[in-house]
Tab-separated table of C-alpha atoms in Angstrom:
chain	number	residue	atom	x	y	z
A	1	MET	CA	79.016	95.859	83.993
A	2	THR	CA	82.475	94.118	83.687
A	3	PRO	CA	82.413	90.412	85.015
A	4	PHE	CA	85.239	88.246	85.305
A	5	ALA	CA	85.603	84.855	86.988
A	6	ILE	CA	88.644	84.126	88.871
A	7	ALA	CA	89.037	81.031	90.794
A	8	GLY	CA	91.611	79.877	93.648
A	9	VAL	CA	92.504	76.364	94.469
A	10	GLN	CA	93.033	75.876	98.021
A	11	MET	CA	95.315	72.015	98.052
A	12	TYR	CA	97.011	69.947	100.316
A	13	VAL	CA	100.823	70.751	99.436
A	14	ASN	CA	103.841	68.574	99.777
A	15	ALA	CA	107.093	69.753	101.197
A	16	LEU	CA	109.350	66.600	99.899
A	17	GLN	CA	108.019	65.672	96.687
A	18	SER	CA	106.720	67.678	93.527
A	19	ASN	CA	103.214	68.727	93.500
A	20	VAL	CA	103.004	69.871	89.651
A	21	ASP	CA	101.180	66.626	88.841
A	22	GLY	CA	98.604	67.369	91.471
A	23	MET	CA	97.790	71.065	90.296
A	24	ILE	CA	97.138	70.057	86.745
A	25	GLN	CA	94.673	67.387	87.879
A	26	ARG	CA	92.968	69.772	90.223
A	27	LEU	CA	93.028	72.426	87.533
A	28	ASP	CA	91.806	69.643	84.925
A	29	ILE	CA	88.773	68.780	87.611
A	30	LEU	CA	88.118	72.956	87.958
A	31	MET	CA	87.698	73.144	84.494
A	32	ALA	CA	85.407	70.565	83.612
A	33	ARG	CA	83.114	71.655	86.797
A	34	PHE	CA	83.258	75.104	86.243
A	35	PRO	CA	84.286	75.868	82.446
A	36	TRP	CA	83.280	79.261	82.778
A	37	THR	CA	86.604	80.127	84.697
A	38	GLN	CA	88.790	82.765	83.262
A	39	MET	CA	91.571	83.169	85.550
A	40	VAL	CA	92.923	80.285	88.209
A	41	LEU	CA	95.166	81.408	90.749
A	42	PHE	CA	97.055	78.352	93.421
A	43	SER	CA	98.687	78.934	96.701
A	44	GLU	CA	102.771	80.553	97.449
A	45	LEU	CA	104.975	77.782	96.785
A	46	ALA	CA	102.687	75.031	95.848
A	47	PRO	CA	104.587	73.539	92.602
A	48	PHE	CA	107.428	72.408	95.058
A	49	GLY	CA	106.637	73.374	98.897
A	50	PRO	CA	108.641	75.594	101.582
A	51	LEU	CA	112.057	74.036	101.096
A	52	ASP	CA	114.343	76.444	98.992
A	53	ARG	CA	116.656	73.194	98.466
A	54	PHE	CA	114.009	72.502	95.375
A	55	SER	CA	114.910	76.145	94.123
A	56	LEU	CA	114.877	75.875	90.025
A	57	PRO	CA	116.344	77.869	87.167
A	58	PRO	CA	114.269	80.162	85.509
A	59	GLU	CA	113.467	78.214	82.856
A	60	ASN	CA	111.949	74.713	83.779
A	61	ASP	CA	110.003	71.718	82.615
A	62	ALA	CA	107.027	72.884	85.498
A	63	LEU	CA	107.032	76.334	84.188
A	64	GLU	CA	106.803	74.614	80.706
A	65	ARG	CA	104.019	71.972	81.776
A	66	PHE	CA	101.849	74.905	83.299
A	67	GLN	CA	102.340	76.795	80.319
A	68	GLU	CA	100.601	74.290	77.965
A	69	ALA	CA	97.659	73.367	80.566
A	70	ALA	CA	96.883	77.336	80.343
A	71	ARG	CA	97.164	76.904	76.522
A	72	LYS	CA	94.701	73.976	76.779
A	73	HIS	CA	92.038	75.539	78.954
A	74	ARG	CA	92.214	79.253	77.701
A	75	VAL	CA	92.649	80.582	80.925
A	76	TRP	CA	94.849	82.965	82.744
A	77	LEU	CA	96.984	81.121	84.695
A	78	ILE	CA	99.325	81.741	88.058
A	79	PRO	CA	100.560	78.828	89.421
A	80	GLY	CA	101.548	79.759	92.701
A	81	SER	CA	105.148	80.944	93.220
A	82	MET	CA	108.330	78.568	93.444
A	83	PHE	CA	112.022	79.356	94.176
A	84	LEU	CA	114.039	80.099	91.302
A	85	THR	CA	117.933	80.697	90.977
A	86	ASP	CA	119.091	83.540	89.395
A	87	PRO	CA	121.727	82.336	86.895
A	88	GLN	CA	123.774	85.609	87.095
A	89	ASP	CA	124.321	85.970	90.605
A	90	GLY	CA	122.818	82.750	92.457
A	91	ARG	CA	120.532	84.358	94.501
A	92	ILE	CA	117.116	82.498	95.250
A	93	TYR	CA	113.945	84.806	94.814
A	94	ASN	CA	110.475	83.350	95.429
A	95	THR	CA	108.923	84.264	91.953
A	96	SER	CA	105.590	83.864	90.767
A	97	VAL	CA	104.894	84.038	87.280
A	98	VAL	CA	101.621	84.792	84.929
A	99	ILE	CA	100.607	82.974	81.789
A	100	ASN	CA	98.273	84.150	79.609
A	101	PRO	CA	95.546	81.818	77.567
A	102	GLU	CA	98.109	81.585	74.675
A	103	GLY	CA	100.818	79.877	77.102
A	104	GLU	CA	102.852	82.626	77.435
A	105	ILE	CA	104.530	83.721	80.346
A	106	ILE	CA	103.936	87.583	80.451
A	107	ARG	CA	105.291	88.888	84.055
A	108	ARG	CA	107.343	87.598	86.740
A	109	TYR	CA	107.209	88.578	89.880
A	110	ALA	CA	110.160	88.343	92.839
A	111	LYS	CA	108.647	88.655	96.126
A	112	MET	CA	109.425	91.801	97.860
A	113	PHE	CA	108.897	91.201	101.615
A	114	PRO	CA	110.627	87.397	102.263
A	115	PHE	CA	109.256	86.375	105.678
A	116	ARG	CA	112.136	87.708	107.409
A	117	PRO	CA	114.202	86.559	109.824
A	118	TYR	CA	112.764	83.296	108.901
A	119	GLU	CA	113.451	83.307	105.176
A	120	SER	CA	116.672	84.988	105.761
A	121	GLY	CA	118.075	83.088	102.555
A	122	ILE	CA	115.712	84.065	100.238
A	123	ALA	CA	116.414	87.477	98.421
A	124	ALA	CA	114.266	90.186	97.609
A	125	GLY	CA	112.606	91.420	94.479
A	126	SER	CA	112.278	95.126	93.782
A	127	ASP	CA	109.955	95.240	90.456
A	128	PHE	CA	106.125	95.857	90.862
A	129	CYS	CA	103.857	93.437	89.033
A	130	VAL	CA	101.245	94.928	86.717
A	131	PHE	CA	99.235	93.628	83.772
A	132	ASP	CA	96.295	93.788	81.816
A	133	VAL	CA	93.479	91.744	80.677
A	134	PRO	CA	92.086	93.097	77.518
A	135	GLU	CA	88.742	94.436	77.597
A	136	VAL	CA	88.527	93.581	81.572
A	137	GLY	CA	90.965	95.394	83.712
A	138	ARG	CA	94.039	95.561	85.362
A	139	PHE	CA	95.471	93.148	87.649
A	140	GLY	CA	98.636	92.991	90.001
A	141	LEU	CA	100.046	90.439	92.026
A	142	SER	CA	101.967	90.455	95.494
A	143	ILE	CA	102.937	87.701	97.745
A	144	CYS	CA	101.878	86.863	101.324
A	145	TYR	CA	104.073	89.139	103.621
A	146	ASP	CA	104.066	91.604	100.622
A	147	ILE	CA	100.411	92.360	102.137
A	148	TRP	CA	101.223	93.418	105.294
A	149	PHE	CA	103.290	96.356	104.086
A	150	PRO	CA	100.457	98.987	102.288
A	151	GLU	CA	103.187	100.696	100.372
A	152	THR	CA	102.896	97.679	98.030
A	153	THR	CA	99.419	98.092	97.377
A	154	ARG	CA	99.663	101.683	97.208
A	155	GLN	CA	102.031	101.350	94.600
A	156	LEU	CA	99.996	98.820	92.643
A	157	THR	CA	96.795	100.874	92.677
A	158	SER	CA	98.200	104.025	91.892
A	159	GLN	CA	98.894	102.561	88.776
A	160	GLY	CA	95.255	101.666	88.097
A	161	VAL	CA	95.356	97.932	89.394
A	162	GLU	CA	91.930	96.837	90.644
A	163	VAL	CA	92.122	93.099	91.388
A	164	LEU	CA	95.094	92.315	93.870
A	165	LEU	CA	95.851	88.346	93.282
A	166	HIS	CA	97.662	87.123	96.704
A	167	PRO	CA	98.951	83.638	96.855
A	168	VAL	CA	99.853	82.829	100.583
A	169	LEU	CA	101.573	80.342	102.521
A	170	THR	CA	100.536	80.848	105.775
A	171	GLY	CA	100.388	77.769	108.357
A	172	THR	CA	101.147	79.735	111.626
A	173	THR	CA	98.870	81.219	113.925
A	174	ASP	CA	98.791	84.666	112.571
A	175	ARG	CA	96.437	83.436	109.513
A	176	ASP	CA	93.575	85.360	111.147
A	177	ALA	CA	96.012	88.807	111.119
A	178	GLU	CA	96.193	88.266	107.533
A	179	LEU	CA	92.401	87.736	107.022
A	180	ALA	CA	91.757	91.217	108.725
A	181	ILE	CA	94.564	92.822	106.572
A	182	ALA	CA	92.945	91.340	103.198
A	183	ARG	CA	89.840	92.949	104.376
A	184	ALA	CA	91.370	96.227	105.330
A	185	THR	CA	93.451	96.276	102.140
A	186	ALA	CA	90.445	96.105	100.240
A	187	ALA	CA	88.684	98.974	101.722
A	188	GLN	CA	91.582	101.010	101.840
A	189	PHE	CA	92.514	100.592	98.302
A	190	GLN	CA	89.307	100.163	96.938
A	191	CYS	CA	89.934	96.559	95.104
A	192	TYR	CA	89.399	93.266	94.973
A	193	VAL	CA	91.410	90.767	97.030
A	194	ILE	CA	92.050	87.367	96.034
A	195	ASP	CA	94.185	85.479	98.574
A	196	VAL	CA	94.637	81.982	98.482
A	197	ASN	CA	96.349	79.643	100.752
A	198	GLY	CA	97.664	76.167	100.916
A	199	LEU	CA	96.936	72.847	102.900
A	200	GLY	CA	99.851	70.797	104.966
A	201	ALA	CA	103.246	71.868	104.244
A	202	GLY	CA	101.050	74.993	102.215
A	203	GLY	CA	99.596	76.630	105.152
A	204	VAL	CA	96.237	76.280	107.181
A	205	GLY	CA	93.622	77.246	104.839
A	206	LYS	CA	91.273	79.613	104.934
A	207	SER	CA	91.626	81.735	101.542
A	208	CYS	CA	89.445	84.183	100.866
A	209	VAL	CA	87.661	86.645	98.249
A	210	VAL	CA	87.278	90.396	99.308
A	211	ASP	CA	85.444	93.050	97.637
A	212	PRO	CA	86.155	96.299	97.172
A	213	THR	CA	83.816	97.573	100.221
A	214	SER	CA	85.605	94.436	102.499
A	215	MET	CA	82.680	92.310	102.132
A	216	VAL	CA	84.104	88.932	102.247
A	217	LEU	CA	82.511	87.099	99.371
A	218	HIS	CA	83.674	83.570	99.990
A	219	GLN	CA	85.709	82.204	102.922
A	220	SER	CA	87.275	78.786	102.544
A	221	ALA	CA	87.979	76.344	106.073
A	222	GLY	CA	90.331	73.880	106.128
A	223	GLN	CA	89.806	71.412	103.804
A	224	GLU	CA	90.812	71.430	100.125
A	225	ASP	CA	88.520	73.847	98.030
A	226	MET	CA	88.237	75.540	94.732
A	227	PHE	CA	86.082	78.235	94.174
A	228	PRO	CA	85.352	80.494	91.497
A	229	ILE	CA	83.921	83.800	91.656
A	230	GLU	CA	82.852	85.948	89.488
A	231	VAL	CA	83.916	89.884	90.148
A	232	ASP	CA	82.767	93.093	88.816
A	233	LEU	CA	85.474	95.744	87.968
A	234	SER	CA	82.955	98.362	86.887
A	235	MET	CA	81.883	97.891	90.739
A	236	VAL	CA	85.599	98.823	91.480
A	237	ARG	CA	85.947	101.949	89.057
A	238	ARG	CA	82.310	102.992	90.480
A	239	GLN	CA	83.447	103.270	94.030
A	240	ARG	CA	86.596	104.974	93.228
A	241	GLU	CA	84.404	107.781	91.854
A	242	THR	CA	81.866	108.214	94.492
A	243	GLY	CA	83.515	106.179	97.524
A	244	MET	CA	82.851	103.243	99.463
A	245	LYS	CA	78.748	102.927	99.547
A	246	GLY	CA	78.743	106.595	98.665
A	247	LEU	CA	81.424	107.815	101.587
A	248	GLY	CA	85.144	107.638	101.366
A	249	GLN	CA	86.893	108.413	98.496
A	250	VAL	CA	90.113	106.904	99.400
A	251	LEU	CA	92.192	106.898	96.368
A	252	LYS	CA	91.036	110.777	95.166
A	253	SER	CA	92.201	111.773	98.872
A	254	PHE	CA	95.230	110.487	98.904
A	255	ARG	CA	96.197	111.993	95.553
A	256	ASP	CA	94.900	115.385	96.894
A	257	ARG	CA	96.999	114.875	100.109
A	258	SER	CA	98.454	118.340	101.364
A	259	THR	CA	101.248	116.577	102.890
A	260	ASP	CA	103.956	114.067	101.691
A	261	PHE	CA	105.714	111.752	104.682
A	262	SER	CA	109.072	112.451	105.228
A	263	VAL	CA	109.416	108.653	106.624
A	264	TYR	CA	110.179	107.565	103.096
A	265	ASP	CA	112.932	110.163	103.246
A	266	ARG	CA	115.430	107.816	104.512
A	267	THR	CA	117.672	110.774	105.431
A	268	SER	CA	114.943	112.926	107.271
A	269	GLY	CA	115.719	111.171	110.423
A	270	THR	CA	111.909	110.616	111.218
A	271	ASP	CA	112.739	106.614	111.615
A	272	GLU	CA	115.205	107.576	114.040
A	273	TYR	CA	113.048	105.543	116.434
A	274	LEU	CA	113.227	102.542	114.328
A	275	LYS	CA	116.936	102.562	114.387
A	276	THR	CA	116.432	101.974	118.122
A	277	LEU	CA	114.856	98.338	117.622
A	278	GLY	CA	117.291	95.099	117.710
A	279	PRO	CA	118.176	93.213	114.719
A	280	LEU	CA	116.178	91.313	112.548
A	281	ALA	CA	116.443	87.855	113.985
A	282	VAL	CA	114.566	84.999	115.252
A	283	PRO	CA	113.853	85.017	118.898
A	284	HIS	CA	115.291	82.422	120.752
A	285	GLN	CA	114.357	80.604	124.247
A	286	GLY	CA	113.957	82.750	127.196
A	287	THR	CA	114.503	85.797	125.064
A	288	ARG	CA	113.911	89.436	127.073
A	289	ALA	CA	114.261	91.315	123.884
A	290	GLY	CA	112.742	94.199	124.215
A	291	LEU	CA	112.142	94.163	128.089
A	292	GLY	CA	115.261	96.051	129.174
A	293	GLU	CA	113.358	98.728	130.327
A	294	MET	CA	110.222	99.341	132.206
A	295	GLU	CA	107.100	99.610	129.421
A	296	PRO	CA	106.323	103.081	128.875
A	297	ALA	CA	103.147	103.413	130.953
A	298	LEU	CA	104.804	101.723	133.914
A	299	ARG	CA	107.276	104.544	134.065
A	300	VAL	CA	106.586	107.497	136.946
A	301	PRO	CA	105.029	110.439	134.990
A	302	GLU	CA	106.152	113.765	135.660
A	303	PRO	CA	104.123	115.813	139.043
A	304	LEU	CA	100.992	117.152	137.042
A	305	ALA	CA	100.034	120.693	137.332
A	306	TYR	CA	97.036	121.220	139.028
A	307	LYS	CA	95.512	122.948	142.764
A	308	GLY	CA	97.062	121.624	145.465
A	309	ALA	CA	99.966	119.471	143.741
A	310	GLU	CA	102.712	121.120	145.802
A	311	ALA	CA	100.779	119.746	148.950
A	312	ALA	CA	100.108	116.760	147.579
A	313	ILE	CA	104.067	115.801	146.633
A	314	GLN	CA	104.623	116.912	150.115
A	315	THR	CA	102.238	114.847	152.193
A	316	GLY	CA	101.433	112.114	149.730
A	317	PHE	CA	97.768	110.895	149.088
A	318	ALA	CA	95.211	112.615	151.653
A	319	PRO	CA	93.465	110.101	153.980
A	320	GLU	CA	89.836	109.085	153.017
A	321	PRO	CA	87.087	111.816	154.508
A	322	LEU	CA	86.239	111.164	157.916
A	323	PRO	CA	82.694	110.115	158.353
A	324	ASN	CA	80.086	112.659	159.343
A	325	PRO	CA	78.557	111.262	162.431
A	326	THR	CA	75.205	113.022	161.836
A	327	ALA	CA	74.272	112.320	158.319
A	328	GLY	CA	71.065	110.803	157.951
A	329	THR	CA	70.617	110.213	162.056
A	330	ALA	CA	68.642	113.469	163.311
A	331	THR	CA	65.401	112.561	164.884
A	332	ALA	CA	64.538	115.767	166.380
A	333	PRO	CA	65.113	119.440	165.786
A	334	VAL	CA	68.189	120.763	168.097
A	335	GLN	CA	69.437	123.860	168.473
A	336	PRO	CA	72.554	124.890	166.210
A	337	LYS	CA	75.788	124.961	167.861
A	338	PRO	CA	78.657	127.033	166.559
A	339	PRO	CA	80.736	124.773	164.489
A	340	ALA	CA	84.037	123.703	166.026
A	341	ALA	CA	87.211	124.456	164.409
A	342	PRO	CA	88.814	121.581	163.033
A	343	ALA	CA	91.681	119.947	164.746
A	344	ALA	CA	95.174	121.114	163.606
A	345	GLY	CA	96.443	119.125	161.009
A	346	MET	CA	93.503	117.356	159.696
A	347	PRO	CA	93.528	117.726	155.829
A	348	ASN	CA	90.034	116.838	155.082
A	349	PRO	CA	87.500	118.223	157.992
A	350	PRO	CA	84.146	116.724	158.257
A	351	VAL	CA	81.562	118.959	155.931
A	352	LYS	CA	77.850	119.310	155.714
A	353	PRO	CA	76.082	116.627	153.531
A	354	GLY	CA	75.661	118.087	149.873
A	355	THR	CA	78.478	121.097	150.516
A	356	LEU	CA	81.418	121.377	148.280
A	357	THR	CA	84.372	122.846	150.476
A	358	GLY	CA	87.060	125.295	149.100
A	359	THR	CA	83.789	126.903	146.770
A	360	THR	CA	81.831	129.560	147.548
A	361	GLN	CA	78.486	130.446	146.113
A	362	ASN	CA	79.836	131.996	142.303
A	363	GLU	CA	82.719	129.722	142.001
A	364	THR	CA	82.712	126.588	140.060
A	365	SER	CA	84.886	123.546	139.400
A	366	SER	CA	87.386	123.630	137.102
A	367	GLY	CA	88.030	119.914	136.875
């Protein structure tokens, strides 16, 4: 067994003032209550909220305070993320840092998929974040919308990541979809997912911890919460070798795949359909985007090839069969009479109950 205690902190986030003091206070409380915690994760943009006008330079007082707090408590600390401005090009990145128990920043990660078009002013990062906790295992970091693109987690787990740390700021109606994605990600990539959302300007809560079998180990509600969970990384290694519950060996199956995917070659033409979609833009009131033509299911299909198709096309749908007036009404034996010839133009003449028309004794229906 390789146990490691990770705590998420779901807290109220202000949009117009610093939350750094509150974060450090909650860290102090967490470590007083649960001193066995070894890593702490806050939600996306927890320090200063969701407004990029509060962007800071890459080196700032807030980071120094977080470094001091990590050193004080001897914990690995990921204080959510914050907007940082690149001094070279002036672009703003949504950036997380990983601080080790010595108080050193060992990794910086810029969100690869800003929530565009709503975060149109935020630049996208291009480097993945992978780091090792000595004698424990390998960890990876992604931020909020990144998880909607499984390629990001595929890259991390292909490099051996066993725990996906996922700070989130979701205050919208798609939070339940994100929770489903968190569970699916854990199962698809055979890893733990630590998903921490904020409250107030920081989100609607519902943070969760999911194990590699997709089991939810903890689910927060809509109030402040701090939840230390001891994960077992030997479970990840065992499952990757023998399969989830002894079943799907997903990572090995992907490794041994018999095909590569041309959609990732931008010159292949496989993604031509994507180029027919409109621009990445915020919808406006009364938008008719995507409704310029009938939905595929409402289009008139090509005529099907079946027996009698030609007649059906010419005459339309056949009328309902005429009722058989003698069915179930006979009271006494009667002398049989020769059957009358069908009336001209009658497409479905009356039939004896239980007899299939158009068949002989040796003929079967083709379906």
